[in-house]
PDB file of C-alpha atoms and ligand atoms in Angstrom:
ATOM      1  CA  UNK A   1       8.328  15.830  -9.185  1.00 94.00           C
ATOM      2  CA  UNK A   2       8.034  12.488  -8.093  1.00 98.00           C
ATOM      3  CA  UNK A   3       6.292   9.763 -10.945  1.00 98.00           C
ATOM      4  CA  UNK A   4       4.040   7.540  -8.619  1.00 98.00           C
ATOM      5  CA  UNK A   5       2.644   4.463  -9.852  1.00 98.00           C
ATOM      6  CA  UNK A   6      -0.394   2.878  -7.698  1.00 98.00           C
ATOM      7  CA  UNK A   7      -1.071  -0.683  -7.848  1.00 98.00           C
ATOM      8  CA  UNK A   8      -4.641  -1.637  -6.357  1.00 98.00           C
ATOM      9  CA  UNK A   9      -6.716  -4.696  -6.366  1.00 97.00           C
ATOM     10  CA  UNK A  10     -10.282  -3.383  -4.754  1.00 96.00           C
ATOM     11  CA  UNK A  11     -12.505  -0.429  -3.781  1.00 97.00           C
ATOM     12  CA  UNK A  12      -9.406   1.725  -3.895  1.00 98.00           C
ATOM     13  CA  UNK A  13      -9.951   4.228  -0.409  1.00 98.00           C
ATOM     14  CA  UNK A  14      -7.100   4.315  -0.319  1.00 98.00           C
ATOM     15  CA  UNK A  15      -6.072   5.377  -3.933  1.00 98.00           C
ATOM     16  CA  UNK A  16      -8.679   8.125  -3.346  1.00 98.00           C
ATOM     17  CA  UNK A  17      -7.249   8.950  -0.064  1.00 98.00           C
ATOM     18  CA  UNK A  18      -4.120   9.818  -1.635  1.00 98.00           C
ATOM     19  CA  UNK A  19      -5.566  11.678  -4.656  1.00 98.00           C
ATOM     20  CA  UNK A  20      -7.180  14.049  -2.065  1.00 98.00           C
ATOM     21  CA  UNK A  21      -4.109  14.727  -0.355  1.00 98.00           C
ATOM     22  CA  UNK A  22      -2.378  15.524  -3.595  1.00 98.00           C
ATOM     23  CA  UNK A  23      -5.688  17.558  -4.866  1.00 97.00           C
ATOM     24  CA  UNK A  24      -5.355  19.374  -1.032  1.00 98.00           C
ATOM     25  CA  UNK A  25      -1.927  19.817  -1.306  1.00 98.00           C
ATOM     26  CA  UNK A  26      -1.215  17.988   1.771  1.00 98.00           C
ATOM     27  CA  UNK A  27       1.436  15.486  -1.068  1.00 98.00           C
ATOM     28  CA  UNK A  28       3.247  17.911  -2.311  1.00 98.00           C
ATOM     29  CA  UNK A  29       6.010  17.098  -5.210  1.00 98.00           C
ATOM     30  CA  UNK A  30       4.271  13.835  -6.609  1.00 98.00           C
ATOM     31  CA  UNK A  31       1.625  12.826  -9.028  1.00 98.00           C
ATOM     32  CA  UNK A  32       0.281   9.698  -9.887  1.00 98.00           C
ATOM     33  CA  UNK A  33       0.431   9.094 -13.688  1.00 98.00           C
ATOM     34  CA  UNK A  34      -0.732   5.219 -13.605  1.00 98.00           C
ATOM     35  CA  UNK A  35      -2.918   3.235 -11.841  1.00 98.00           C
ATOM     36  CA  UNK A  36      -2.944  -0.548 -12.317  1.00 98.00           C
ATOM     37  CA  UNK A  37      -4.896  -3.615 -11.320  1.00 98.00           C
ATOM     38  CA  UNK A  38      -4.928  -7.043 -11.344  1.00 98.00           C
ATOM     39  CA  UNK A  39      -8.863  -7.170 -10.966  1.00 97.00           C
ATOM     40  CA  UNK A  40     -10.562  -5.980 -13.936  1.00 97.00           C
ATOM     41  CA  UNK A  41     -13.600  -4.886 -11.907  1.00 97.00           C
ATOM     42  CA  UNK A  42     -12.052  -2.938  -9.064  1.00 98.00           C
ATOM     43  CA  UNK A  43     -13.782  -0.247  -8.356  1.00 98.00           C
ATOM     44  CA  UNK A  44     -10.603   1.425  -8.135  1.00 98.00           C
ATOM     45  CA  UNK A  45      -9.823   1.670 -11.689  1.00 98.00           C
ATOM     46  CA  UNK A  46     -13.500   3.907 -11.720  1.00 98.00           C
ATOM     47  CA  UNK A  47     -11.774   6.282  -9.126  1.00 98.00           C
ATOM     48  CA  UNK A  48      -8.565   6.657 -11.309  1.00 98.00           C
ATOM     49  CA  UNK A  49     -10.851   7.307 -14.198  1.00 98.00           C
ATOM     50  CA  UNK A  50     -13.174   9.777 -12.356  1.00 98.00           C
ATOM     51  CA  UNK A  51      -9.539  11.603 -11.518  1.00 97.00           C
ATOM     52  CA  UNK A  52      -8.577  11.549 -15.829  1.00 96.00           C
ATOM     53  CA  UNK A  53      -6.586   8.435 -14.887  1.00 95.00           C
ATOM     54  CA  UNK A  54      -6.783   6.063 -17.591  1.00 91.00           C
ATOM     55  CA  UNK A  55      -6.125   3.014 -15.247  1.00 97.00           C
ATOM     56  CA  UNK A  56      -4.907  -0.499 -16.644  1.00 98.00           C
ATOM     57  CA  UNK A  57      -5.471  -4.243 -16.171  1.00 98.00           C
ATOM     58  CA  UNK A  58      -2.558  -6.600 -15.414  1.00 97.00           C
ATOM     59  CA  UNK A  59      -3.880  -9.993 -13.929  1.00 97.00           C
ATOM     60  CA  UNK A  60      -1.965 -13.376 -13.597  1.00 96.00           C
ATOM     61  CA  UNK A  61      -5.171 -14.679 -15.245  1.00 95.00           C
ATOM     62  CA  UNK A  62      -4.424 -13.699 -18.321  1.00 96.00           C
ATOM     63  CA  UNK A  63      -0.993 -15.795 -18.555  1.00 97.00           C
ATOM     64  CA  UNK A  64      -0.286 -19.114 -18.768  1.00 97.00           C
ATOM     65  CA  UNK A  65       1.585 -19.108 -15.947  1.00 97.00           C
ATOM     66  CA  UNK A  66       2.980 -17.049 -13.100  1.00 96.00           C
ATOM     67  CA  UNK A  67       6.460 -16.794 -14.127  1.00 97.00           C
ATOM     68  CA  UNK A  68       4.922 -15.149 -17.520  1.00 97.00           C
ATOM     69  CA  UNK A  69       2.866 -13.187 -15.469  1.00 97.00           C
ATOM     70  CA  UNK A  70       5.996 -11.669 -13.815  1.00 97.00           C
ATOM     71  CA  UNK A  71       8.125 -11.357 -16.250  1.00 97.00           C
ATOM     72  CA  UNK A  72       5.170  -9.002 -17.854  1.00 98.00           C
ATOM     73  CA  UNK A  73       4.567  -7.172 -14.715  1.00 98.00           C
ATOM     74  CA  UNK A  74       8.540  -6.425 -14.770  1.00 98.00           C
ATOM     75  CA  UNK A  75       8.568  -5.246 -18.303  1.00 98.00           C
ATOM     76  CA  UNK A  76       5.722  -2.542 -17.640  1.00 98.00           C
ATOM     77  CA  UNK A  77       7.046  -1.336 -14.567  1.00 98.00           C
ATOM     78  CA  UNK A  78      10.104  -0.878 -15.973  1.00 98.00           C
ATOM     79  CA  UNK A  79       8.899   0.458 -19.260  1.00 98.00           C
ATOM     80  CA  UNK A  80       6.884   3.519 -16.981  1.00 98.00           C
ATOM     81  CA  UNK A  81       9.898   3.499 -14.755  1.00 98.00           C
ATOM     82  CA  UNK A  82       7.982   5.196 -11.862  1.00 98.00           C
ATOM     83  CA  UNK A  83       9.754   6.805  -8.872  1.00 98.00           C
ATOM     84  CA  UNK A  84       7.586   5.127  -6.221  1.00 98.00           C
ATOM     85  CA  UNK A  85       5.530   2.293  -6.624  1.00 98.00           C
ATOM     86  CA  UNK A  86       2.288   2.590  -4.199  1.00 98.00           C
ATOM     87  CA  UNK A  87       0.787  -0.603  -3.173  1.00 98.00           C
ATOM     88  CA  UNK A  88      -2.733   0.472  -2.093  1.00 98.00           C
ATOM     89  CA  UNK A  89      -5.001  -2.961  -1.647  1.00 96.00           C
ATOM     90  CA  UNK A  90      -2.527  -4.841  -4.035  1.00 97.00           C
ATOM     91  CA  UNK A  91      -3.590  -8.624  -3.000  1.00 93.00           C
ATOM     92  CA  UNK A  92      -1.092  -9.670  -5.900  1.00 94.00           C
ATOM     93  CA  UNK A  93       2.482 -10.867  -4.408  1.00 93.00           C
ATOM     94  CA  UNK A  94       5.197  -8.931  -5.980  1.00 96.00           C
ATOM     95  CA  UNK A  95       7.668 -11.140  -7.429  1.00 96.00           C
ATOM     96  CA  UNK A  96      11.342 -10.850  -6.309  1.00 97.00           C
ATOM     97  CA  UNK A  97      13.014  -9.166  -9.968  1.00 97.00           C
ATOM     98  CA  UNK A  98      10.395  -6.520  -8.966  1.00 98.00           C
ATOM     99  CA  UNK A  99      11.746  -5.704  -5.448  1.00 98.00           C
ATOM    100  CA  UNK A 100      14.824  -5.488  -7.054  1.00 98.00           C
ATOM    101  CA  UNK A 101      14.766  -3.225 -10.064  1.00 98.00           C
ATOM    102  CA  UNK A 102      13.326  -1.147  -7.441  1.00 98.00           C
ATOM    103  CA  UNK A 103      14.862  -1.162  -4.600  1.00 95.00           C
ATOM    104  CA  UNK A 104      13.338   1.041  -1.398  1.00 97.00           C
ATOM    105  CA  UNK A 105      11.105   2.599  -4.515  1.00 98.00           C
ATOM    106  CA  UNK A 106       8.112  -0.108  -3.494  1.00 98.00           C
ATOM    107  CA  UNK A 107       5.478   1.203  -0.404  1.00 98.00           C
ATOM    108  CA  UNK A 108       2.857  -1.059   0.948  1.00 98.00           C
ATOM    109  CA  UNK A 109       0.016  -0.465   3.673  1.00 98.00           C
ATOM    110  CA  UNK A 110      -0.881  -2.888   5.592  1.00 98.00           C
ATOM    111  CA  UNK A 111      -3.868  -2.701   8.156  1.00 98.00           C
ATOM    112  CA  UNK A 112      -1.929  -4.216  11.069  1.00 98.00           C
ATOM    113  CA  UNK A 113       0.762  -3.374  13.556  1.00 98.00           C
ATOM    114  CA  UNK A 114       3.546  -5.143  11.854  1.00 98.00           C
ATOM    115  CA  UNK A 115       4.877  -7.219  13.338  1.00 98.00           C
ATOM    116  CA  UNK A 116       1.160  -8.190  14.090  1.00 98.00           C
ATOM    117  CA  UNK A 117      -1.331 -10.037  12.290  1.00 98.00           C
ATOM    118  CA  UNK A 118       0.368 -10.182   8.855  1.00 98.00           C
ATOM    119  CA  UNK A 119       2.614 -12.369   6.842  1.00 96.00           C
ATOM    120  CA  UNK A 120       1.265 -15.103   4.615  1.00 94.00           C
ATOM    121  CA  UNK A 121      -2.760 -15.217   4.795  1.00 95.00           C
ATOM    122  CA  UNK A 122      -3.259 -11.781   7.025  1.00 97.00           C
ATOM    123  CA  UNK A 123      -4.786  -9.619   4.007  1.00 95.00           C
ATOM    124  CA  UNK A 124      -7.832  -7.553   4.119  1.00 94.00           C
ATOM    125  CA  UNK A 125     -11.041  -8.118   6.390  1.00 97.00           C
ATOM    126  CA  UNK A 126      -8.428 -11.474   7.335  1.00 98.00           C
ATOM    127  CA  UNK A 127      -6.168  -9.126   9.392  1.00 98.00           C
ATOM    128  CA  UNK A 128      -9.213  -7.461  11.537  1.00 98.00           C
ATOM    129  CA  UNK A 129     -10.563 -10.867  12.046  1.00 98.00           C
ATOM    130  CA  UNK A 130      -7.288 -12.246  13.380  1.00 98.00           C
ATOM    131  CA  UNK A 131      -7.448  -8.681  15.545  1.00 98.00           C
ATOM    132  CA  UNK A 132     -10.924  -9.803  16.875  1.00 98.00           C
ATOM    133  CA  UNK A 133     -10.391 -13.531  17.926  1.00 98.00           C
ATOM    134  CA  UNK A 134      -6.539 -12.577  19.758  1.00 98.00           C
ATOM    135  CA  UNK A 135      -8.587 -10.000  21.742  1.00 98.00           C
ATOM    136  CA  UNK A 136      -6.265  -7.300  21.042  1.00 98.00           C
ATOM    137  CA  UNK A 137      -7.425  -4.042  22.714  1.00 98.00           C
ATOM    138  CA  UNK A 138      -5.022  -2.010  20.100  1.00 98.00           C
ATOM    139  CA  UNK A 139      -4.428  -2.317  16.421  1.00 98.00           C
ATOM    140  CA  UNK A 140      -3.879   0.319  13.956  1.00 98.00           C
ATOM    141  CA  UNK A 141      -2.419  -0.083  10.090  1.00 98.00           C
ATOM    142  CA  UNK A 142       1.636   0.655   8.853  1.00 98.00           C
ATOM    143  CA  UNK A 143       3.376   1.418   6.131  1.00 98.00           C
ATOM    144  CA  UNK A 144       6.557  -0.181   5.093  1.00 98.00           C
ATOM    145  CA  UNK A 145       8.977  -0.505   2.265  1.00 98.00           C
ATOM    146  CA  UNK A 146       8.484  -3.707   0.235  1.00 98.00           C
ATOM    147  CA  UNK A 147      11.373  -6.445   0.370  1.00 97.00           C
ATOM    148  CA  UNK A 148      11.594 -10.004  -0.578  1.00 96.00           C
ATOM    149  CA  UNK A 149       9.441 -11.323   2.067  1.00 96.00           C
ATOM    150  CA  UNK A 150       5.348 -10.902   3.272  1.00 95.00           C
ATOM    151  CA  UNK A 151       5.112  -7.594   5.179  1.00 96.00           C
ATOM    152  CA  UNK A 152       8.621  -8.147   6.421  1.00 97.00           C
ATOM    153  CA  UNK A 153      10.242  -5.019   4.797  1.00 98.00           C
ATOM    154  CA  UNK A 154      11.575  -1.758   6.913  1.00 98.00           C
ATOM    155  CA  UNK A 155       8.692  -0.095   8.446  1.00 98.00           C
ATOM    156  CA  UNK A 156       7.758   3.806   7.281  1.00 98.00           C
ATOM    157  CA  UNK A 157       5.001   5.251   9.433  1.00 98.00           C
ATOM    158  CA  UNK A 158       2.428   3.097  11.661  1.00 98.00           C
ATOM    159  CA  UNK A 159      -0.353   4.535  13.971  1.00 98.00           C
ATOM    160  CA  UNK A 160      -2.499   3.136  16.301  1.00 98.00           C
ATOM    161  CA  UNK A 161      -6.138   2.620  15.928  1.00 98.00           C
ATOM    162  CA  UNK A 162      -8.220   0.804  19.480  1.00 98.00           C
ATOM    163  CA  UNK A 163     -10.492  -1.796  19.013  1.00 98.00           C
ATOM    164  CA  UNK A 164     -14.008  -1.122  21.117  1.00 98.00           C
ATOM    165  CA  UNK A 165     -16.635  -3.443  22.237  1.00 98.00           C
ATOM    166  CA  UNK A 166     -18.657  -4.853  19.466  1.00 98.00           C
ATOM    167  CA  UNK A 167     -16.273  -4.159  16.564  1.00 98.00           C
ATOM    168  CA  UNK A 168     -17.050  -6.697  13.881  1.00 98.00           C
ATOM    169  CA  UNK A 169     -14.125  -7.044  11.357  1.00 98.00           C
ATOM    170  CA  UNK A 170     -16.009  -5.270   8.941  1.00 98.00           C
ATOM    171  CA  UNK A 171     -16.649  -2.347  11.280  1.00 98.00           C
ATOM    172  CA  UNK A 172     -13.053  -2.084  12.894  1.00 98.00           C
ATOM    173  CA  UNK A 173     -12.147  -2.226   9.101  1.00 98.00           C
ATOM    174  CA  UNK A 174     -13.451   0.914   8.244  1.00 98.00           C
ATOM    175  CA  UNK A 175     -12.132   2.459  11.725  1.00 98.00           C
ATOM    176  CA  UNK A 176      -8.634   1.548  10.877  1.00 98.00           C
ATOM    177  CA  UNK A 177      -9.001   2.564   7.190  1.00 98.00           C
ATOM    178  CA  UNK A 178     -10.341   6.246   8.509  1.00 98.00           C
ATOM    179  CA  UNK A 179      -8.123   6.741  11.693  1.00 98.00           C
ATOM    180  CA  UNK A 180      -5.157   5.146  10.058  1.00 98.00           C
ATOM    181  CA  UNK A 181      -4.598   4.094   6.762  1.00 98.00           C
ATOM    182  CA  UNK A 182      -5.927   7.565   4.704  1.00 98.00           C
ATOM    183  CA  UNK A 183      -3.912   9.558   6.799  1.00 98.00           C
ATOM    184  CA  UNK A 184      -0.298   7.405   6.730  1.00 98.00           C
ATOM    185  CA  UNK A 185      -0.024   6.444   3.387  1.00 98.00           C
ATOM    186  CA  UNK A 186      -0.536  10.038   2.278  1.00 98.00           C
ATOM    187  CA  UNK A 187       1.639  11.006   4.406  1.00 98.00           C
ATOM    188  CA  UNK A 188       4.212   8.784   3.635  1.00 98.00           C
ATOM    189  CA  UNK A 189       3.933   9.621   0.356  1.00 98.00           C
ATOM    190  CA  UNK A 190       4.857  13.350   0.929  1.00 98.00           C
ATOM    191  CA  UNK A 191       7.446  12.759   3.217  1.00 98.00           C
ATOM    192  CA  UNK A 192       9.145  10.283   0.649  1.00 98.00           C
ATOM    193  CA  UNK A 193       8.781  13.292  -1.856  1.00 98.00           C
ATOM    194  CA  UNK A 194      10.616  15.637   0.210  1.00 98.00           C
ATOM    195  CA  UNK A 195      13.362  13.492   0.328  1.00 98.00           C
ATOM    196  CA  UNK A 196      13.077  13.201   3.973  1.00 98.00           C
ATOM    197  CA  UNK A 197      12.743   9.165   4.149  1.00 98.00           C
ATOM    198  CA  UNK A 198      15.747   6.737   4.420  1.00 98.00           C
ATOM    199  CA  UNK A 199      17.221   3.742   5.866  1.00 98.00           C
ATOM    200  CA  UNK A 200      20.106   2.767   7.561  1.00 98.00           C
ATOM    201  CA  UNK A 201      22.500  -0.151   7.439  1.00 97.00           C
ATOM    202  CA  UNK A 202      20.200  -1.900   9.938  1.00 98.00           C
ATOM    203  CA  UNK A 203      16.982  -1.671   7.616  1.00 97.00           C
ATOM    204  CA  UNK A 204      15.057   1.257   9.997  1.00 98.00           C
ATOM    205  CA  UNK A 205      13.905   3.910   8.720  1.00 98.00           C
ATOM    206  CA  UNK A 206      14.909   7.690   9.418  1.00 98.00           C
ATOM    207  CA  UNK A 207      12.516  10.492   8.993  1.00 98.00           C
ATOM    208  CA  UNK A 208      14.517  13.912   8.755  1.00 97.00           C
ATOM    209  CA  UNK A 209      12.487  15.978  11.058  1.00 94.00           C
ATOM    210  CA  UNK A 210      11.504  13.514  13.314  1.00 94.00           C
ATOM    211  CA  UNK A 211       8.583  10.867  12.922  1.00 94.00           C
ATOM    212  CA  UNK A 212       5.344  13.075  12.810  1.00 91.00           C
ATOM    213  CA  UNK A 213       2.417  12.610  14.169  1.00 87.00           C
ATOM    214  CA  UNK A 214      -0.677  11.586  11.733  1.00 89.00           C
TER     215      UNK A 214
HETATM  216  C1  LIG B 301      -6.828  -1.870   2.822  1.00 90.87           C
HETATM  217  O1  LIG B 301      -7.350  -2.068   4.121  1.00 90.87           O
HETATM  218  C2  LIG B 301      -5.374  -2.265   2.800  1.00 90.87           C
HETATM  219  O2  LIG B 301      -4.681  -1.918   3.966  1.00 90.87           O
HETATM  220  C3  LIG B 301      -5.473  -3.753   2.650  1.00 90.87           C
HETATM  221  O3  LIG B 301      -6.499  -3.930   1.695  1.00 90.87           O
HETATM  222  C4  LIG B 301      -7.452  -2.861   1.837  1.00 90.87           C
HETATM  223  C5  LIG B 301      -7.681  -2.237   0.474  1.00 90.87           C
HETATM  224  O4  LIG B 301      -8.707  -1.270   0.529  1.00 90.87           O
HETATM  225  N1  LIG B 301      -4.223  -4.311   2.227  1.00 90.87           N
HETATM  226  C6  LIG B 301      -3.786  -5.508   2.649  1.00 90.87           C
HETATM  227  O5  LIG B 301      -4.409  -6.229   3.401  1.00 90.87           O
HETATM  228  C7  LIG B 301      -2.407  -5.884   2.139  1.00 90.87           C
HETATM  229  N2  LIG B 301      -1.880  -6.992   2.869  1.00 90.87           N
HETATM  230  P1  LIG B 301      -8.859  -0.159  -0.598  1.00 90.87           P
HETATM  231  O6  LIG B 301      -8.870  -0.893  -1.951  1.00 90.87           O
HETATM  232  O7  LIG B 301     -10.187   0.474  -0.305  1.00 90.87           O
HETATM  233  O8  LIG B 301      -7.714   0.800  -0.494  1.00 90.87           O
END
């Protein structure tokens, strides 16, 4: 049985989204026995509660600085010592002891296709406004493992979501979230659980069974 810890910052769709899929069966092998988040008032934390998840705060704003904020955020990860650590709407960067006490054990989505529209600034309803004024006719959302660097680590699952006439960033938001997003991270999730994920010398990832389609 997989331990996962999910880290969110937000409304937390897509915490629910992979709730569902464990309450449907559709993760199979994992469970999600914390939730934490830097924002105090994410809805998020209401989710995990609704679920019997007693979710918990950890913000940079409550330390004097961000070198004692990461050296806290170390010491609790490493005191739950999760399996996989779920970024799901985590707006917090994850400082570099974290990637490595846990290496390939950190997922992120993103709501891009990486290489696209992400990297330093490209977060949230950021990302589907950079979509919007390049005037790409495709975008879509991936998830990747978490390395040193913004969005730059090897790449999981990513699907394809097409921008239509009169998307606003809110609206293509929501499209990418529904087409893409709730149905990769999931899963992701499950395939990670069945042992199935790994990666090569080369950083890319291998998915025993071939890459599915979501
Ligand atoms: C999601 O769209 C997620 O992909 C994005 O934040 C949103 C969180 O929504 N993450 C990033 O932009 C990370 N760079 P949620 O709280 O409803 O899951």
């Amino acid at each position: 049985m997989l331990n996962v810890t999910v880290l969110v910052s937000g409304g937390g769709t897509n915490l629910q989204a992979i709730m569902d899929a464990i309450d449907a069966g559709e993760i199979q092998n994992a469970r999600i026995t914390h939730v934490i988040s830097n924002n105090p008032r994410a809805y998020a934390l209401e989710r995990a509660a609704k679920a019997g998840i007693q979710g918990e705060v950890l913000s940079p704003k409550s330390y004097d600085s961000r070198a004692e904020f990461n050296e806290a955020f170390l010491a609790r990860l490493q005191e739950i010592n999760p399996d996989l650590i779920v970024l799901a709407g985590f707006l917090v960067v994850i400082p570099e002891a974290v990637v490595k006490a846990f290496p390939y054990k950190l997922v992120n989505i993103h709501p891009s296709l990486i290489p696209s529209f992400c990297g330093t600034g490209f977060y949230g309803l950021h990302v589907h406004e950079g979509v919007l004024s390049r005037g790409v006719k495709v975008t879509g959302a991936t998830v990747h493992f978490v390395d040193e660097g913004t969005d730059t680590g090897p790449i999981i699952l990513q699907k394809a979501v097409y921008v239509q006439e009169g998307d606003t960033p809110e609206i293509l938001q929501r499209r990418v979230m529904e087409e893409a997003e709730w149905k990769i991270l999931p899963k992701a999730i499950d395939l990670i659980a069945a042992g199935k994920v790994s990666v090569d010398e080369n950083r890319i990832v291998h998915i025993a069974g071939g890459y599915p389609s979501v």
